[in-house]
Amino acid sequence: MQDGRTTLSKFLIDTLDRKPGPQSQIGLSALLIDVAASIKTISAALTKGALAGNYGSAQSVNAHGDEQKKLDLATNDIFLQHCEWDGLLAGMVSEEMEGVYEIPEAYPRGEYLLAFDPLDGSSNIDINGVVGSIFSVLRVNGESGEAGFLRPGREQVAAGYAIYGPSTMLVLSVGNGTHGFTLERDVGNFVLTHSDIRIPEDSCEFAINASNERFWEPPVRRYVQECKDGRSGCRERDFNMRWIASMVAEVHRILMRGGVFMYPRDFKTPAMQGRLRMLYEASPMSFLVEQAGGMSITGRERILDVKPRALHERVPVILGSKNEVARIGRYHGEYDRGEDKPYTSPLFNERSLFLPDPV
Ligand code: AHG
Ligand code: MN
Ligand code: MN
């Protein structure tokens, strides 16, 4: 670029295509450019707001029983149309489709698998709040159909999200750090504006849907209570809480300034392991967070090591600043080993009786 700026295509060509040898990921840059084209189209549709007649319910439910918005379906179609034709994909999985989307016979099949959440935080749509799209790319490993997708997230060759806020950004990793690109709307280019994003290791900000508190496990209650105790509690500093109800917006904030995001295991719906889906929410976001120096766990194990058993499997998610997430992981271990009696006692919060030593 003569103006010294790095567009998404220049970044991908430099990073992927000019590195021949066994590491070469032929076609991946072209696939990511098609994904970026989907994102630009979605961004343009969202910007029209209610004028496009796209608000409201589609009067249908997806495979998990969630009500589908018209825009959940429209953005799903945009991803399919932009990515099915290019001969780079062997199949797609989406939050809004029950099974694997097979590439139509009219198009050649390729070496990659794409999983996506076309519209994350869609409950924010009708209030003109921040939403996003999330995607994950695997290379085919010989297995076809669902089995090809049911692999631990550490095998991803690329992951990213788009955030549709006051500006549209694409945040991406192909395994060499996490990088952010801002859409220059009048030109249509994604321009590298946030190179090698690093999540601060410590933070005083946490995000959780506090209305579920009574369903949380004791280690999560312990962590959140200690944050709320603030300066007068064992953490000896005040914490701030945020909840945007869009994982993309929460993860973006954490990449920009640190913090912790939790959608932990809870007992609200005992059959469900968590709220967020592994393939197209937890797995790609964990990849981006780790590539930015953060940590992402279920509470008991690294998310990128979890092998999903079903396309829409849910998983508990605790991610963000390394030292805070490690602390929450430690609390789960102490709970499982029965070493945190003060917190599991019914007298927890009676701080005069059971205030633990500062840790
Ligand atoms: P989606 O809109 O794709 O179904 O995902 C919404 C998810 C996630 O983005 C967010 O963190 C969470 O659901 C919000 O949950 P609450 O409704 O409990 O706030
Ligand atoms: Mn989502
Ligand atoms: Mn969604």
mmCIF file of C-alpha atoms and ligand atoms in Angstrom:
data_model
loop_
_atom_site.group_PDB
_atom_site.id
_atom_site.type_symbol
_atom_site.label_atom_id
_atom_site.label_comp_id
_atom_site.label_asym_id
_atom_site.label_seq_id
_atom_site.Cartn_x
_atom_site.Cartn_y
_atom_site.Cartn_z
ATOM 1 C CA MET A 1 0.000 0.000 0.000
ATOM 2 C CA GLN A 2 1.460 3.325 -0.983
ATOM 3 C CA ASP A 3 -0.040 5.063 2.025
ATOM 4 C CA GLY A 4 1.786 2.656 4.351
ATOM 5 C CA ARG A 5 -1.411 1.049 5.599
ATOM 6 C CA THR A 6 -1.953 -2.684 5.721
ATOM 7 C CA THR A 7 -5.211 -3.971 4.285
ATOM 8 C CA LEU A 8 -6.597 -7.365 5.265
ATOM 9 C CA SER A 9 -5.558 -8.887 1.927
ATOM 10 C CA LYS A 10 -1.993 -7.558 2.211
ATOM 11 C CA PHE A 11 -1.794 -8.897 5.773
ATOM 12 C CA LEU A 12 -3.046 -12.340 4.688
ATOM 13 C CA ILE A 13 -0.812 -12.569 1.633
ATOM 14 C CA ASP A 14 2.242 -11.542 3.698
ATOM 15 C CA THR A 15 1.351 -13.843 6.594
ATOM 16 C CA LEU A 16 0.101 -16.944 4.783
ATOM 17 C CA ASP A 17 0.804 -16.960 1.050
ATOM 18 C CA ARG A 18 4.428 -15.812 1.133
ATOM 19 C CA LYS A 19 5.406 -18.562 3.548
ATOM 20 C CA PRO A 20 5.886 -21.669 1.424
ATOM 21 C CA GLY A 21 6.774 -25.037 2.925
ATOM 22 C CA PRO A 22 4.942 -27.427 5.211
ATOM 23 C CA GLN A 23 3.360 -24.576 7.136
ATOM 24 C CA SER A 24 1.786 -23.179 4.019
ATOM 25 C CA GLN A 25 -2.007 -22.957 4.240
ATOM 26 C CA ILE A 26 -2.953 -22.714 0.620
ATOM 27 C CA GLY A 27 -6.320 -21.108 0.035
ATOM 28 C CA LEU A 28 -6.792 -19.970 3.621
ATOM 29 C CA SER A 29 -6.208 -16.309 2.791
ATOM 30 C CA ALA A 30 -8.760 -16.484 -0.054
ATOM 31 C CA LEU A 31 -11.276 -18.142 2.269
ATOM 32 C CA LEU A 32 -10.773 -15.446 4.918
ATOM 33 C CA ILE A 33 -11.297 -12.765 2.291
ATOM 34 C CA ASP A 34 -14.643 -14.379 1.439
ATOM 35 C CA VAL A 35 -15.528 -14.434 5.143
ATOM 36 C CA ALA A 36 -14.589 -10.742 5.297
ATOM 37 C CA ALA A 37 -16.889 -10.098 2.320
ATOM 38 C CA SER A 38 -19.753 -11.704 4.283
ATOM 39 C CA ILE A 39 -18.960 -9.409 7.181
ATOM 40 C CA LYS A 40 -18.991 -6.298 5.000
ATOM 41 C CA THR A 41 -22.380 -7.306 3.572
ATOM 42 C CA ILE A 42 -23.785 -7.951 7.061
ATOM 43 C CA SER A 43 -22.381 -4.632 8.279
ATOM 44 C CA ALA A 44 -24.127 -2.802 5.437
ATOM 45 C CA ALA A 45 -27.424 -4.586 6.170
ATOM 46 C CA LEU A 46 -27.230 -3.808 9.908
ATOM 47 C CA THR A 47 -26.454 -0.148 9.267
ATOM 48 C CA LYS A 48 -29.834 0.232 7.521
ATOM 49 C CA GLY A 49 -31.513 -0.742 10.799
ATOM 50 C CA ALA A 50 -35.294 -0.862 10.820
ATOM 51 C CA LEU A 51 -35.387 0.793 7.367
ATOM 52 C CA ALA A 52 -34.522 -2.540 5.748
ATOM 53 C CA GLY A 53 -37.556 -4.203 7.340
ATOM 54 C CA ASN A 54 -35.276 -6.805 8.908
ATOM 55 C CA TYR A 55 -36.121 -6.334 12.565
ATOM 56 C CA GLY A 56 -38.193 -8.728 14.632
ATOM 57 C CA SER A 57 -38.792 -12.432 14.956
ATOM 58 C CA ALA A 58 -38.694 -14.896 12.079
ATOM 59 C CA GLN A 59 -41.369 -16.905 13.957
ATOM 60 C CA SER A 60 -39.087 -19.961 14.024
ATOM 61 C CA VAL A 61 -36.674 -21.670 16.446
ATOM 62 C CA ASN A 62 -33.182 -23.045 15.820
ATOM 63 C CA ALA A 63 -31.715 -26.438 16.789
ATOM 64 C CA HIS A 64 -31.285 -25.301 20.434
ATOM 65 C CA GLY A 65 -34.828 -24.003 20.799
ATOM 66 C CA ASP A 66 -33.761 -20.317 20.600
ATOM 67 C CA GLU A 67 -36.198 -18.026 18.852
ATOM 68 C CA GLN A 68 -34.727 -16.965 15.499
ATOM 69 C CA LYS A 69 -34.759 -13.324 14.493
ATOM 70 C CA LYS A 70 -35.183 -12.383 10.840
ATOM 71 C CA LEU A 71 -31.596 -11.159 10.908
ATOM 72 C CA ASP A 72 -30.312 -14.485 12.329
ATOM 73 C CA LEU A 73 -31.570 -16.107 9.127
ATOM 74 C CA ALA A 74 -30.567 -13.302 6.757
ATOM 75 C CA THR A 75 -26.986 -13.182 8.083
ATOM 76 C CA ASN A 76 -26.759 -16.986 7.910
ATOM 77 C CA ASP A 77 -27.673 -16.826 4.204
ATOM 78 C CA ILE A 78 -25.083 -14.105 3.624
ATOM 79 C CA PHE A 79 -22.338 -16.374 5.017
ATOM 80 C CA LEU A 80 -23.520 -19.302 2.875
ATOM 81 C CA GLN A 81 -23.694 -17.269 -0.317
ATOM 82 C CA HIS A 82 -20.249 -15.733 0.110
ATOM 83 C CA CYS A 83 -18.456 -18.916 1.105
ATOM 84 C CA GLU A 84 -20.088 -21.885 -0.656
ATOM 85 C CA TRP A 85 -18.906 -21.208 -4.212
ATOM 86 C CA ASP A 86 -15.150 -20.698 -3.892
ATOM 87 C CA GLY A 87 -13.974 -24.313 -3.898
ATOM 88 C CA LEU A 88 -12.187 -23.869 -0.571
ATOM 89 C CA LEU A 89 -14.729 -25.475 1.781
ATOM 90 C CA ALA A 90 -15.801 -29.055 2.390
ATOM 91 C CA GLY A 91 -18.698 -28.070 4.674
ATOM 92 C CA MET A 92 -20.142 -25.446 6.998
ATOM 93 C CA VAL A 93 -21.779 -25.484 10.418
ATOM 94 C CA SER A 94 -23.839 -22.614 11.776
ATOM 95 C CA GLU A 95 -25.768 -21.843 14.920
ATOM 96 C CA GLU A 96 -28.812 -21.435 12.704
ATOM 97 C CA MET A 97 -28.611 -24.800 10.868
ATOM 98 C CA GLU A 98 -29.157 -28.162 12.529
ATOM 99 C CA GLY A 99 -26.735 -30.286 10.513
ATOM 100 C CA VAL A 100 -23.615 -29.832 8.400
ATOM 101 C CA TYR A 101 -24.253 -27.676 5.325
ATOM 102 C CA GLU A 102 -22.962 -29.634 2.363
ATOM 103 C CA ILE A 103 -21.388 -27.683 -0.497
ATOM 104 C CA PRO A 104 -23.849 -27.697 -3.451
ATOM 105 C CA GLU A 105 -22.843 -30.040 -6.293
ATOM 106 C CA ALA A 106 -22.457 -27.089 -8.658
ATOM 107 C CA TYR A 107 -19.345 -25.977 -6.795
ATOM 108 C CA PRO A 108 -16.006 -27.685 -6.161
ATOM 109 C CA ARG A 109 -15.159 -28.898 -2.658
ATOM 110 C CA GLY A 110 -12.071 -27.735 -0.805
ATOM 111 C CA GLU A 111 -9.849 -28.487 2.181
ATOM 112 C CA TYR A 112 -11.403 -26.342 4.918
ATOM 113 C CA LEU A 113 -14.364 -26.461 7.291
ATOM 114 C CA LEU A 114 -16.099 -23.288 8.433
ATOM 115 C CA ALA A 115 -18.203 -22.967 11.600
ATOM 116 C CA PHE A 116 -19.935 -19.696 12.355
ATOM 117 C CA ASP A 117 -22.389 -17.808 14.509
ATOM 118 C CA PRO A 118 -23.726 -15.375 11.915
ATOM 119 C CA LEU A 119 -25.238 -12.975 14.436
ATOM 120 C CA ASP A 120 -24.067 -13.072 18.031
ATOM 121 C CA GLY A 121 -25.990 -11.155 20.653
ATOM 122 C CA SER A 122 -29.057 -11.054 18.445
ATOM 123 C CA SER A 123 -31.230 -10.071 21.409
ATOM 124 C CA ASN A 124 -29.481 -6.693 21.030
ATOM 125 C CA ILE A 125 -30.680 -6.197 17.469
ATOM 126 C CA ASP A 126 -34.050 -4.652 18.141
ATOM 127 C CA ILE A 127 -32.535 -2.214 20.665
ATOM 128 C CA ASN A 128 -29.815 -1.055 18.211
ATOM 129 C CA GLY A 129 -27.141 -2.553 20.480
ATOM 130 C CA VAL A 130 -23.765 -4.056 19.622
ATOM 131 C CA VAL A 131 -23.818 -7.421 17.819
ATOM 132 C CA GLY A 132 -21.212 -9.516 16.035
ATOM 133 C CA SER A 133 -20.389 -12.574 13.939
ATOM 134 C CA ILE A 134 -17.962 -15.319 15.031
ATOM 135 C CA PHE A 135 -16.155 -17.852 12.847
ATOM 136 C CA SER A 136 -13.773 -20.777 13.128
ATOM 137 C CA VAL A 137 -11.756 -22.569 10.425
ATOM 138 C CA LEU A 138 -10.448 -26.143 10.553
ATOM 139 C CA ARG A 139 -8.529 -28.004 7.890
ATOM 140 C CA VAL A 140 -10.161 -31.264 6.845
ATOM 141 C CA ASN A 141 -8.565 -34.255 8.535
ATOM 142 C CA GLY A 142 -9.993 -37.104 6.477
ATOM 143 C CA GLU A 143 -13.234 -37.483 8.410
ATOM 144 C CA SER A 144 -16.389 -36.344 6.693
ATOM 145 C CA GLY A 145 -19.711 -35.032 7.951
ATOM 146 C CA GLU A 146 -20.128 -34.100 11.606
ATOM 147 C CA ALA A 147 -17.025 -36.001 12.734
ATOM 148 C CA GLY A 148 -14.824 -33.647 10.716
ATOM 149 C CA PHE A 149 -15.975 -30.744 12.926
ATOM 150 C CA LEU A 150 -15.827 -32.527 16.295
ATOM 151 C CA ARG A 151 -12.219 -31.719 17.116
ATOM 152 C CA PRO A 152 -10.577 -29.719 19.902
ATOM 153 C CA GLY A 153 -10.245 -25.989 19.230
ATOM 154 C CA ARG A 154 -6.456 -26.101 19.342
ATOM 155 C CA GLU A 155 -6.651 -27.577 15.810
ATOM 156 C CA GLN A 156 -8.182 -24.389 14.365
ATOM 157 C CA VAL A 157 -6.131 -22.802 11.597
ATOM 158 C CA ALA A 158 -7.976 -19.498 11.879
ATOM 159 C CA ALA A 159 -10.596 -17.876 14.081
ATOM 160 C CA GLY A 160 -12.139 -14.459 14.268
ATOM 161 C CA TYR A 161 -15.113 -12.245 14.872
ATOM 162 C CA ALA A 162 -16.695 -9.132 13.499
ATOM 163 C CA ILE A 163 -18.041 -6.492 15.844
ATOM 164 C CA TYR A 164 -20.748 -4.225 14.471
ATOM 165 C CA GLY A 165 -20.503 -1.201 16.735
ATOM 166 C CA PRO A 166 -20.024 2.489 15.985
ATOM 167 C CA SER A 167 -17.358 1.123 13.648
ATOM 168 C CA THR A 168 -17.193 -2.379 12.180
ATOM 169 C CA MET A 169 -14.054 -4.319 13.066
ATOM 170 C CA LEU A 170 -12.718 -7.721 12.096
ATOM 171 C CA VAL A 171 -10.502 -9.352 14.723
ATOM 172 C CA LEU A 172 -8.579 -12.334 13.461
ATOM 173 C CA SER A 173 -5.912 -14.884 14.262
ATOM 174 C CA VAL A 174 -4.220 -17.364 11.966
ATOM 175 C CA GLY A 175 -1.995 -18.537 14.806
ATOM 176 C CA ASN A 176 0.506 -15.699 14.941
ATOM 177 C CA GLY A 177 -1.152 -13.314 17.368
ATOM 178 C CA THR A 178 -4.520 -11.583 17.346
ATOM 179 C CA HIS A 179 -4.955 -8.618 15.034
ATOM 180 C CA GLY A 180 -7.748 -6.087 14.556
ATOM 181 C CA PHE A 181 -8.866 -4.457 11.298
ATOM 182 C CA THR A 182 -11.286 -1.539 11.026
ATOM 183 C CA LEU A 183 -13.686 -1.266 8.099
ATOM 184 C CA GLU A 184 -13.114 1.870 6.075
ATOM 185 C CA ARG A 185 -16.720 2.049 5.018
ATOM 186 C CA ASP A 186 -16.578 4.433 2.057
ATOM 187 C CA VAL A 187 -13.754 2.432 0.422
ATOM 188 C CA GLY A 188 -14.745 -1.050 1.598
ATOM 189 C CA ASN A 189 -11.326 -2.066 2.921
ATOM 190 C CA PHE A 190 -10.465 -3.629 6.246
ATOM 191 C CA VAL A 191 -7.345 -1.785 7.460
ATOM 192 C CA LEU A 192 -5.015 -3.101 10.160
ATOM 193 C CA THR A 193 -5.498 -0.766 13.131
ATOM 194 C CA HIS A 194 -4.774 -3.056 16.111
ATOM 195 C CA SER A 195 -1.671 -5.124 15.487
ATOM 196 C CA ASP A 196 -0.727 -7.910 17.909
ATOM 197 C CA ILE A 197 -3.336 -7.209 20.575
ATOM 198 C CA ARG A 198 -2.228 -8.160 24.112
ATOM 199 C CA ILE A 199 -4.663 -8.702 26.991
ATOM 200 C CA PRO A 200 -3.377 -7.223 30.270
ATOM 201 C CA GLU A 201 -2.638 -10.034 32.745
ATOM 202 C CA ASP A 202 -4.480 -8.319 35.599
ATOM 203 C CA SER A 203 -7.795 -6.547 35.609
ATOM 204 C CA CYS A 204 -10.511 -5.078 37.825
ATOM 205 C CA GLU A 205 -13.433 -5.682 35.487
ATOM 206 C CA PHE A 206 -15.684 -8.726 35.218
ATOM 207 C CA ALA A 207 -18.728 -9.629 33.110
ATOM 208 C CA ILE A 208 -21.366 -12.170 34.051
ATOM 209 C CA ASN A 209 -25.149 -12.430 33.879
ATOM 210 C CA ALA A 210 -25.719 -11.830 37.597
ATOM 211 C CA SER A 211 -29.389 -12.796 37.368
ATOM 212 C CA ASN A 212 -28.187 -16.422 37.284
ATOM 213 C CA GLU A 213 -26.269 -16.127 40.575
ATOM 214 C CA ARG A 214 -28.432 -18.589 42.471
ATOM 215 C CA PHE A 215 -27.614 -21.276 39.880
ATOM 216 C CA TRP A 216 -23.806 -20.820 39.904
ATOM 217 C CA GLU A 217 -21.324 -23.236 41.407
ATOM 218 C CA PRO A 218 -19.577 -22.144 44.645
ATOM 219 C CA PRO A 219 -16.221 -21.222 43.040
ATOM 220 C CA VAL A 220 -17.916 -18.710 40.728
ATOM 221 C CA ARG A 221 -19.987 -17.324 43.603
ATOM 222 C CA ARG A 222 -16.780 -17.005 45.610
ATOM 223 C CA TYR A 223 -14.955 -15.101 42.858
ATOM 224 C CA VAL A 224 -17.822 -12.718 42.155
ATOM 225 C CA GLN A 225 -18.489 -12.109 45.856
ATOM 226 C CA GLU A 226 -14.822 -11.244 46.394
ATOM 227 C CA CYS A 227 -14.964 -8.808 43.469
ATOM 228 C CA LYS A 228 -18.096 -7.187 44.880
ATOM 229 C CA ASP A 229 -16.488 -6.935 48.341
ATOM 230 C CA GLY A 230 -13.944 -4.718 46.626
ATOM 231 C CA ARG A 231 -11.533 -2.630 48.637
ATOM 232 C CA SER A 232 -12.955 -3.844 51.940
ATOM 233 C CA GLY A 233 -12.658 -7.557 51.045
ATOM 234 C CA CYS A 234 -9.771 -9.937 50.505
ATOM 235 C CA ARG A 235 -9.019 -8.559 46.990
ATOM 236 C CA GLU A 236 -8.341 -5.138 48.552
ATOM 237 C CA ARG A 237 -9.382 -3.253 45.442
ATOM 238 C CA ASP A 238 -12.639 -2.232 43.790
ATOM 239 C CA PHE A 239 -13.983 -4.055 40.722
ATOM 240 C CA ASN A 240 -16.327 -2.925 37.978
ATOM 241 C CA MET A 241 -19.004 -5.043 36.302
ATOM 242 C CA ARG A 242 -20.229 -5.037 32.690
ATOM 243 C CA TRP A 243 -22.833 -7.121 30.842
ATOM 244 C CA ILE A 244 -23.629 -6.350 27.204
ATOM 245 C CA ALA A 245 -25.287 -9.745 26.466
ATOM 246 C CA SER A 246 -23.176 -10.174 23.358
ATOM 247 C CA MET A 247 -20.110 -12.362 23.706
ATOM 248 C CA VAL A 248 -18.456 -10.528 20.834
ATOM 249 C CA ALA A 249 -18.783 -7.182 22.603
ATOM 250 C CA GLU A 250 -17.485 -8.630 25.893
ATOM 251 C CA VAL A 251 -14.502 -10.350 24.283
ATOM 252 C CA HIS A 252 -13.707 -7.228 22.298
ATOM 253 C CA ARG A 253 -13.630 -5.140 25.470
ATOM 254 C CA ILE A 254 -11.359 -7.707 27.097
ATOM 255 C CA LEU A 255 -8.981 -7.688 24.114
ATOM 256 C CA MET A 256 -8.862 -3.890 24.260
ATOM 257 C CA ARG A 257 -8.408 -3.348 28.004
ATOM 258 C CA GLY A 258 -8.524 -6.651 29.901
ATOM 259 C CA GLY A 259 -11.140 -8.194 32.158
ATOM 260 C CA VAL A 260 -12.937 -11.463 32.691
ATOM 261 C CA PHE A 261 -16.001 -12.805 30.892
ATOM 262 C CA MET A 262 -17.925 -15.711 32.403
ATOM 263 C CA TYR A 263 -20.801 -17.809 31.185
ATOM 264 C CA PRO A 264 -20.065 -20.579 33.667
ATOM 265 C CA ARG A 265 -21.634 -23.930 34.292
ATOM 266 C CA ASP A 266 -24.852 -23.398 36.196
ATOM 267 C CA PHE A 267 -27.846 -25.383 37.360
ATOM 268 C CA LYS A 268 -30.544 -23.279 35.759
ATOM 269 C CA THR A 269 -31.078 -25.954 33.099
ATOM 270 C CA PRO A 270 -29.323 -29.025 34.530
ATOM 271 C CA ALA A 271 -29.066 -30.781 31.166
ATOM 272 C CA MET A 272 -27.032 -27.890 29.741
ATOM 273 C CA GLN A 273 -23.297 -27.569 30.419
ATOM 274 C CA GLY A 274 -23.319 -23.820 29.873
ATOM 275 C CA ARG A 275 -24.951 -21.303 27.570
ATOM 276 C CA LEU A 276 -22.367 -20.849 24.833
ATOM 277 C CA ARG A 277 -21.734 -23.232 21.979
ATOM 278 C CA MET A 278 -18.349 -24.823 21.540
ATOM 279 C CA LEU A 279 -17.807 -24.856 17.775
ATOM 280 C CA TYR A 280 -18.695 -21.303 16.818
ATOM 281 C CA GLU A 281 -18.547 -19.327 20.091
ATOM 282 C CA ALA A 282 -16.261 -20.788 22.783
ATOM 283 C CA SER A 283 -13.658 -22.361 20.542
ATOM 284 C CA PRO A 284 -12.854 -19.424 18.206
ATOM 285 C CA MET A 285 -13.014 -16.885 21.039
ATOM 286 C CA SER A 286 -10.669 -19.013 23.151
ATOM 287 C CA PHE A 287 -8.227 -19.181 20.229
ATOM 288 C CA LEU A 288 -8.239 -15.379 19.882
ATOM 289 C CA VAL A 289 -7.889 -14.846 23.626
ATOM 290 C CA GLU A 290 -4.967 -17.263 23.953
ATOM 291 C CA GLN A 291 -3.274 -15.757 20.906
ATOM 292 C CA ALA A 292 -3.519 -12.398 22.711
ATOM 293 C CA GLY A 293 -1.880 -13.743 25.871
ATOM 294 C CA GLY A 294 -5.095 -14.390 27.804
ATOM 295 C CA MET A 295 -6.553 -17.607 29.175
ATOM 296 C CA SER A 296 -9.803 -19.478 28.494
ATOM 297 C CA ILE A 297 -11.137 -22.362 30.590
ATOM 298 C CA THR A 298 -14.325 -24.190 31.464
ATOM 299 C CA GLY A 299 -13.376 -23.742 35.120
ATOM 300 C CA ARG A 300 -11.705 -27.138 35.156
ATOM 301 C CA GLU A 301 -9.907 -27.438 31.818
ATOM 302 C CA ARG A 302 -8.548 -25.461 28.907
ATOM 303 C CA ILE A 303 -11.360 -24.925 26.409
ATOM 304 C CA LEU A 304 -9.098 -25.490 23.398
ATOM 305 C CA ASP A 305 -8.417 -29.029 24.672
ATOM 306 C CA VAL A 306 -12.093 -30.002 24.927
ATOM 307 C CA LYS A 307 -13.284 -32.307 22.145
ATOM 308 C CA PRO A 308 -16.936 -31.555 21.377
ATOM 309 C CA ARG A 309 -19.293 -34.528 21.000
ATOM 310 C CA ALA A 310 -22.040 -32.750 19.073
ATOM 311 C CA LEU A 311 -22.212 -29.874 16.604
ATOM 312 C CA HIS A 312 -24.145 -27.596 18.929
ATOM 313 C CA GLU A 313 -22.629 -28.756 22.213
ATOM 314 C CA ARG A 314 -22.508 -26.110 24.927
ATOM 315 C CA VAL A 315 -19.581 -25.497 27.222
ATOM 316 C CA PRO A 316 -18.940 -23.318 30.282
ATOM 317 C CA VAL A 317 -16.712 -20.350 29.414
ATOM 318 C CA ILE A 318 -14.409 -18.311 31.647
ATOM 319 C CA LEU A 319 -11.944 -16.204 29.681
ATOM 320 C CA GLY A 320 -9.830 -13.084 29.776
ATOM 321 C CA SER A 321 -6.933 -11.663 31.788
ATOM 322 C CA LYS A 322 -4.582 -14.491 32.642
ATOM 323 C CA ASN A 323 -4.144 -13.956 36.367
ATOM 324 C CA GLU A 324 -7.864 -13.547 37.031
ATOM 325 C CA VAL A 325 -8.855 -16.603 34.968
ATOM 326 C CA ALA A 326 -6.115 -18.657 36.652
ATOM 327 C CA ARG A 327 -7.529 -17.593 40.029
ATOM 328 C CA ILE A 328 -11.031 -18.748 39.051
ATOM 329 C CA GLY A 329 -9.551 -22.058 37.848
ATOM 330 C CA ARG A 330 -7.804 -22.422 41.208
ATOM 331 C CA TYR A 331 -11.100 -21.776 43.022
ATOM 332 C CA HIS A 332 -12.713 -24.613 41.026
ATOM 333 C CA GLY A 333 -9.855 -26.930 42.021
ATOM 334 C CA GLU A 334 -10.133 -25.963 45.692
ATOM 335 C CA TYR A 335 -13.873 -26.537 45.581
ATOM 336 C CA ASP A 336 -13.527 -29.939 43.903
ATOM 337 C CA ARG A 337 -10.958 -30.997 46.537
ATOM 338 C CA GLY A 338 -13.121 -29.688 49.389
ATOM 339 C CA GLU A 339 -10.539 -27.077 50.368
ATOM 340 C CA ASP A 340 -12.819 -24.058 50.335
ATOM 341 C CA LYS A 341 -15.182 -24.840 53.178
ATOM 342 C CA PRO A 342 -15.745 -21.213 54.180
ATOM 343 C CA TYR A 343 -17.297 -20.535 50.772
ATOM 344 C CA THR A 344 -19.555 -23.554 50.692
ATOM 345 C CA SER A 345 -20.839 -22.930 54.219
ATOM 346 C CA PRO A 346 -24.343 -21.486 54.500
ATOM 347 C CA LEU A 347 -22.665 -18.755 56.575
ATOM 348 C CA PHE A 348 -20.661 -17.562 53.584
ATOM 349 C CA ASN A 349 -20.909 -13.771 53.480
ATOM 350 C CA GLU A 350 -21.018 -13.639 57.287
ATOM 351 C CA ARG A 351 -17.604 -12.168 56.956
ATOM 352 C CA SER A 352 -17.006 -11.690 60.659
ATOM 353 C CA LEU A 353 -17.155 -15.492 61.019
ATOM 354 C CA PHE A 354 -15.544 -16.793 57.873
ATOM 355 C CA LEU A 355 -13.517 -14.116 56.147
ATOM 356 C CA PRO A 356 -10.729 -16.102 54.489
ATOM 357 C CA ASP A 357 -7.104 -15.053 54.498
ATOM 358 C CA PRO A 358 -6.218 -12.770 51.604
ATOM 359 C CA VAL A 359 -4.895 -14.765 48.635
HETATM 360 P P1 AHG B 1 -26.685 -15.667 20.275
HETATM 361 O O1 AHG B 1 -27.321 -14.316 20.090
HETATM 362 O O2 AHG B 1 -25.784 -16.039 19.137
HETATM 363 O O3 AHG B 1 -27.668 -16.755 20.626
HETATM 364 O O4 AHG B 1 -25.663 -15.593 21.480
HETATM 365 C C1 AHG B 1 -25.968 -14.881 22.639
HETATM 366 C C2 AHG B 1 -25.071 -15.375 23.729
HETATM 367 C C3 AHG B 1 -23.843 -14.556 23.940
HETATM 368 O O5 AHG B 1 -23.457 -13.717 22.952
HETATM 369 C C4 AHG B 1 -24.111 -13.775 25.186
HETATM 370 O O6 AHG B 1 -22.946 -13.718 25.935
HETATM 371 C C5 AHG B 1 -25.175 -14.541 25.860
HETATM 372 O O7 AHG B 1 -25.794 -15.342 24.901
HETATM 373 C C6 AHG B 1 -26.195 -13.647 26.479
HETATM 374 O O8 AHG B 1 -26.872 -14.386 27.400
HETATM 375 P P2 AHG B 1 -28.024 -13.808 28.343
HETATM 376 O O9 AHG B 1 -29.258 -13.869 27.490
HETATM 377 O O10 AHG B 1 -28.031 -14.755 29.516
HETATM 378 O O11 AHG B 1 -27.658 -12.403 28.755
HETATM 379 MN MN MN B 2 -23.835 -16.282 19.832
HETATM 380 MN MN MN B 3 -26.211 -16.125 16.993
#
